[in-house]
Coordinates of C-alpha atoms in Angstrom, one line a residue:
M1302 CA -2.2 23.6 -19.0
G1303 CA 1.0 23.2 -17.0
N1304 CA -0.2 21.4 -13.5
N1305 CA 2.0 22.5 -10.7
L1306 CA 2.9 19.3 -8.9
T1307 CA 4.6 18.9 -5.5
L1308 CA 3.7 15.5 -5.8
Q1309 CA 2.9 13.9 -2.7
A1310 CA -0.3 12.0 -3.9
E1311 CA -2.4 14.9 -5.5
T1312 CA -1.2 13.4 -8.8
M1313 CA -3.1 10.1 -8.0
G1314 CA -6.2 11.9 -7.1
Q1315 CA -6.7 13.7 -10.4
G1316 CA -9.3 11.1 -11.7
G1317 CA -7.9 8.2 -10.2
E1318 CA -4.8 6.9 -8.2
C1319 CA -3.6 5.1 -11.5
P1320 CA -3.3 7.9 -14.0
V1321 CA -5.0 6.2 -17.2
P1322 CA -8.5 7.2 -18.3
G1323 CA -10.8 4.5 -17.3
V1324 CA -8.5 1.9 -16.6
S1325 CA -5.5 1.1 -14.4
E1326 CA -1.7 1.7 -14.2
C1327 CA -1.4 -0.6 -11.1
P1328 CA 0.6 -3.9 -10.7
S1329 CA 1.0 -4.7 -14.3
S1330 CA 1.8 -8.0 -16.4
A1331 CA 1.6 -6.7 -19.9
Q1332 CA 4.7 -7.6 -21.9
D1333 CA 6.0 -5.2 -24.8
G1334 CA 4.2 -5.4 -27.9
G1335 CA 0.5 -6.6 -28.6
D1336 CA -3.0 -5.4 -27.6
V1337 CA -4.6 -4.5 -24.2
D1338 CA -3.9 -7.1 -21.4
P1339 CA -7.5 -8.1 -20.2
R1340 CA -6.2 -8.8 -16.9
N1341 CA -5.7 -5.2 -16.1
M1342 CA -6.9 -3.3 -19.1
M1343 CA -3.6 -1.7 -19.9
P1344 CA -1.8 -1.2 -23.2
P1345 CA 1.6 -2.7 -23.5
P1346 CA 4.1 -0.9 -21.3
N1347 CA 6.0 2.1 -23.0
Q1348 CA 9.4 2.2 -21.5
R1349 CA 10.6 5.0 -24.0
P1350 CA 11.2 8.5 -22.9
A1351 CA 8.6 11.1 -23.9
E1352 CA 9.3 13.9 -26.3
N1353 CA 10.7 16.7 -24.5
Q1354 CA 11.1 14.8 -21.3
P1355 CA 13.2 17.1 -19.0
F1356 CA 15.2 14.4 -17.2
P1357 CA 15.7 10.4 -17.8
L1358 CA 13.8 8.1 -15.6
P1359 CA 14.5 4.7 -14.4
I1360 CA 12.9 1.7 -16.4
D1361 CA 13.3 -0.9 -13.8
R1362 CA 10.2 -2.5 -12.1
Q1363 CA 9.4 -3.8 -8.6
K1364 CA 7.8 -7.1 -8.1
S1365 CA 4.8 -6.7 -5.7
T1366 CA 3.8 -9.3 -2.9
I1367 CA 0.5 -10.0 -4.8
P1368 CA 0.2 -13.2 -6.3
K1369 CA -1.0 -13.5 -10.0
A1370 CA -3.6 -15.8 -10.5
G1371 CA -2.9 -18.8 -12.9
T1372 CA 0.9 -18.4 -12.3
E1373 CA 3.5 -19.0 -9.8
E1374 CA 4.6 -15.3 -10.1
T1375 CA 3.7 -12.0 -8.6
W1376 CA 2.3 -8.8 -10.2
V1377 CA 4.9 -6.2 -11.1
Y1378 CA 4.4 -2.5 -10.6
P1379 CA 5.2 0.1 -13.5
S1380 CA 8.4 1.8 -13.8
Q1381 CA 9.0 5.5 -13.1
Q1382 CA 9.1 5.8 -16.9
M1383 CA 5.9 3.9 -17.4
F1384 CA 4.2 5.9 -14.8
F1385 CA 5.3 9.4 -16.2
N1386 CA 4.2 8.2 -19.7
A1387 CA 1.0 7.1 -18.2
L1388 CA 0.5 10.9 -17.0
L1389 CA 1.1 12.3 -20.3
R1390 CA -1.3 9.7 -21.8
K1391 CA -3.8 10.9 -19.5
G1392 CA -3.5 14.6 -20.5
W1393 CA -1.1 16.0 -17.9
E1394 CA 1.3 18.6 -19.0
F1395 CA 4.3 19.9 -17.1
G1396 CA 6.3 23.1 -17.2
P1397 CA 9.9 23.2 -16.5
E1398 CA 9.5 23.7 -12.8
D1399 CA 6.5 21.5 -12.5
I1400 CA 8.0 18.1 -11.7
Q1401 CA 11.5 16.9 -10.8
A1402 CA 13.2 13.4 -11.2
D1403 CA 12.7 12.7 -7.5
D1404 CA 9.2 13.4 -7.6
M1405 CA 8.4 10.2 -9.7
A1406 CA 10.4 8.0 -7.3
H1407 CA 8.2 9.3 -4.4
I1408 CA 5.0 8.7 -6.7
I1409 CA 5.8 5.0 -7.3
K1410 CA 6.7 4.6 -3.7
I1411 CA 3.2 5.9 -2.5
H1412 CA 1.4 4.0 -5.6
N1413 CA 3.1 0.6 -4.7
A1414 CA 2.4 1.1 -0.8
N1415 CA -1.1 1.8 -1.4
N1416 CA -1.6 -1.2 -3.4
E1417 CA 0.4 -3.6 -1.0
S1418 CA -1.9 -2.3 1.7
A1419 CA -4.9 -2.9 -0.1
W1420 CA -3.9 -6.4 -0.8
Q1421 CA -3.3 -7.0 2.9
E1422 CA -6.8 -5.7 3.7
V1423 CA -8.0 -8.3 1.1
L1424 CA -6.2 -11.1 2.9
N1425 CA -7.8 -10.0 6.0
W1426 CA -11.1 -10.7 4.7
E1427 CA -10.1 -13.9 3.0
T1428 CA -9.2 -15.5 6.2
L1429 CA -12.9 -15.9 6.8
H1430 CA -12.5 -18.6 3.9
A1431 CA -9.1 -20.1 4.9
D1432 CA -10.6 -23.6 4.9
E1433 CA -11.8 -23.1 1.5
C1434 CA -8.6 -21.3 0.1
G1435 CA -5.4 -20.8 1.8
A1436 CA -3.6 -18.8 -1.0
P1437 CA -6.1 -16.5 -2.8
K1438 CA -4.5 -14.8 -5.8
L1439 CA -5.2 -11.6 -7.7
K1440 CA -6.7 -12.4 -11.2
S1441 CA -7.7 -9.0 -12.8
F1442 CA -8.5 -5.5 -11.7
G1443 CA -9.4 -2.0 -13.0
G1444 CA -10.0 1.5 -12.0
K1445 CA -13.4 3.1 -11.7
A1446 CA -12.8 6.5 -10.4
K1447 CA -15.8 7.7 -11.9
Y1448 CA -18.3 5.4 -10.7
F1449 CA -18.8 5.9 -7.1
S1450 CA -19.9 2.5 -5.0
P1451 CA -23.1 2.7 -3.4
R1452 CA -21.1 2.7 0.0
A1453 CA -19.4 5.9 -1.1
Q1454 CA -22.5 7.6 -2.3
F1455 CA -24.2 7.0 0.9
R1456 CA -21.4 8.4 2.6
G1457 CA -21.6 11.4 0.3
W1458 CA -25.2 11.9 1.0
M1459 CA -24.5 11.8 4.8
G1460 CA -22.0 14.8 4.3
Y1461 CA -18.8 12.7 4.4
E1462 CA -16.1 13.2 1.8
M1463 CA -16.3 11.2 -1.3
P1464 CA -13.2 8.8 -2.3
F1465 CA -10.6 10.2 -5.1
D1466 CA -10.4 6.9 -6.4
R1467 CA -12.0 3.4 -6.8
H1468 CA -10.7 0.0 -7.8
D1469 CA -12.5 -3.4 -8.3
W1470 CA -10.2 -6.4 -7.8
I1471 CA -11.0 -9.9 -8.9
I1472 CA -9.7 -12.5 -6.6
D1473 CA -9.2 -16.1 -7.6
R1474 CA -10.3 -18.1 -4.5
S1475 CA -9.5 -21.7 -5.5
G1476 CA -11.0 -21.3 -8.9
K1477 CA -13.9 -19.1 -7.8
E1478 CA -14.0 -15.5 -8.6
V1479 CA -14.6 -12.9 -5.9
R1480 CA -15.0 -9.2 -6.7
Y1481 CA -13.6 -6.8 -4.0
I1482 CA -14.1 -2.9 -4.1
I1483 CA -11.6 -0.5 -2.9
D1484 CA -12.4 3.2 -2.3
Y1485 CA -9.4 5.4 -1.8
Y1486 CA -9.9 8.5 0.5
D1487 CA -7.5 11.3 1.3
G1488 CA -5.2 10.6 4.3
E1489 CA -1.8 11.8 5.9
L1490 CA 1.4 10.8 4.1
D1491 CA 3.4 8.7 6.1
P1492 CA 7.0 9.4 5.1
G1493 CA 8.5 6.2 6.3
S1494 CA 5.9 3.7 4.7
H1495 CA 4.9 6.0 2.0
R1496 CA 1.3 5.1 2.6
F1497 CA -0.9 7.8 1.8
A1498 CA -4.5 6.8 1.3
L1499 CA -7.2 5.6 3.7
L1500 CA -8.5 2.3 2.2
D1501 CA -12.1 1.0 2.2
V1502 CA -11.7 -2.6 1.2
R1503 CA -14.6 -4.9 1.2
P1504 CA -16.0 -7.8 -1.1
A1505 CA -18.7 -6.5 -3.4
L1506 CA -22.3 -7.7 -2.5
D1507 CA -22.4 -10.0 -5.5
S1508 CA -23.5 -13.2 -3.3
F1509 CA -25.1 -14.2 -0.5
E1510 CA -21.7 -15.4 0.8
A1511 CA -20.2 -12.0 0.4
V1512 CA -23.4 -10.4 2.2
S1513 CA -22.8 -13.0 5.1
D1514 CA -19.1 -11.9 5.4
R1515 CA -20.1 -8.1 5.5
I1516 CA -22.7 -8.6 8.2
K1517 CA -20.3 -10.7 10.3
V1518 CA -17.4 -8.5 10.3
A1519 CA -19.7 -5.4 10.7
W1520 CA -21.0 -7.2 13.8
W1521 CA -17.4 -8.0 15.1
R1522 CA -16.2 -4.3 14.7
F1523 CA -19.4 -2.9 16.4
K1524 CA -18.6 -5.2 19.4
A1525 CA -15.0 -4.3 19.5
D1526 CA -15.9 -0.6 19.4
N1527 CA -18.6 -0.6 22.1
F1528 CA -18.6 -3.8 24.3
S1529 CA -14.9 -3.6 24.9
S1530 CA -15.2 0.1 25.9
E1531 CA -18.0 -0.6 28.3
A1532 CA -16.1 -3.4 29.8
H1533 CA -13.1 -1.1 30.5
S1534 CA -15.4 1.5 31.9
Q1535 CA -16.9 -1.0 34.4
E1536 CA -13.4 -2.1 35.4
E1537 CA -12.4 1.6 36.1
H1538 CA -15.3 1.8 38.4

């Protein structure tokens, strides 16, 4: 089928930011050998070059800043070779001119930057519970690109664009599991930071506590958007 890729971030948008059908290729902890890792629903990492691969790819992996629950370590991002193999596993086919080695380097940087941004958004929410847990950690995650969240569906009914991907992250808050939903929307690529997606990160409405957090933050944002502008207008007059 020969998908022609300029590979800014369109690659991520074809059925999910992480190119594994129904699962995720994001921060990874799986070791070589063994079965699917239940923390990220990923098979063991494949660092071997694919058959007829047109160029070699690095197999080094970058550590994230995202702490891994149950350990003193952080999650580790996939290598360029792992990511390329994941694209092939998802069904992508590349012609001789479709992709270059440098493209994979850009894809990895975009992928990692998006996940770091998502984690910072999670930490912003978690400040509401700083007295309960000062160091939340990521326990597990999975991609759900085909399952739109209720919020995304409502936005779609209102005529807004739909997200190109969705992840659910499970956070360990001092032993309590808290689920976050992350919807990824198309955004402008920032070459400096490699940030691409617009992220809508919020706790899932799985508990009264999460509902309370969502209402509280929505009220704060409403006040910041409306009352501050009114005060500024009055000062000008």
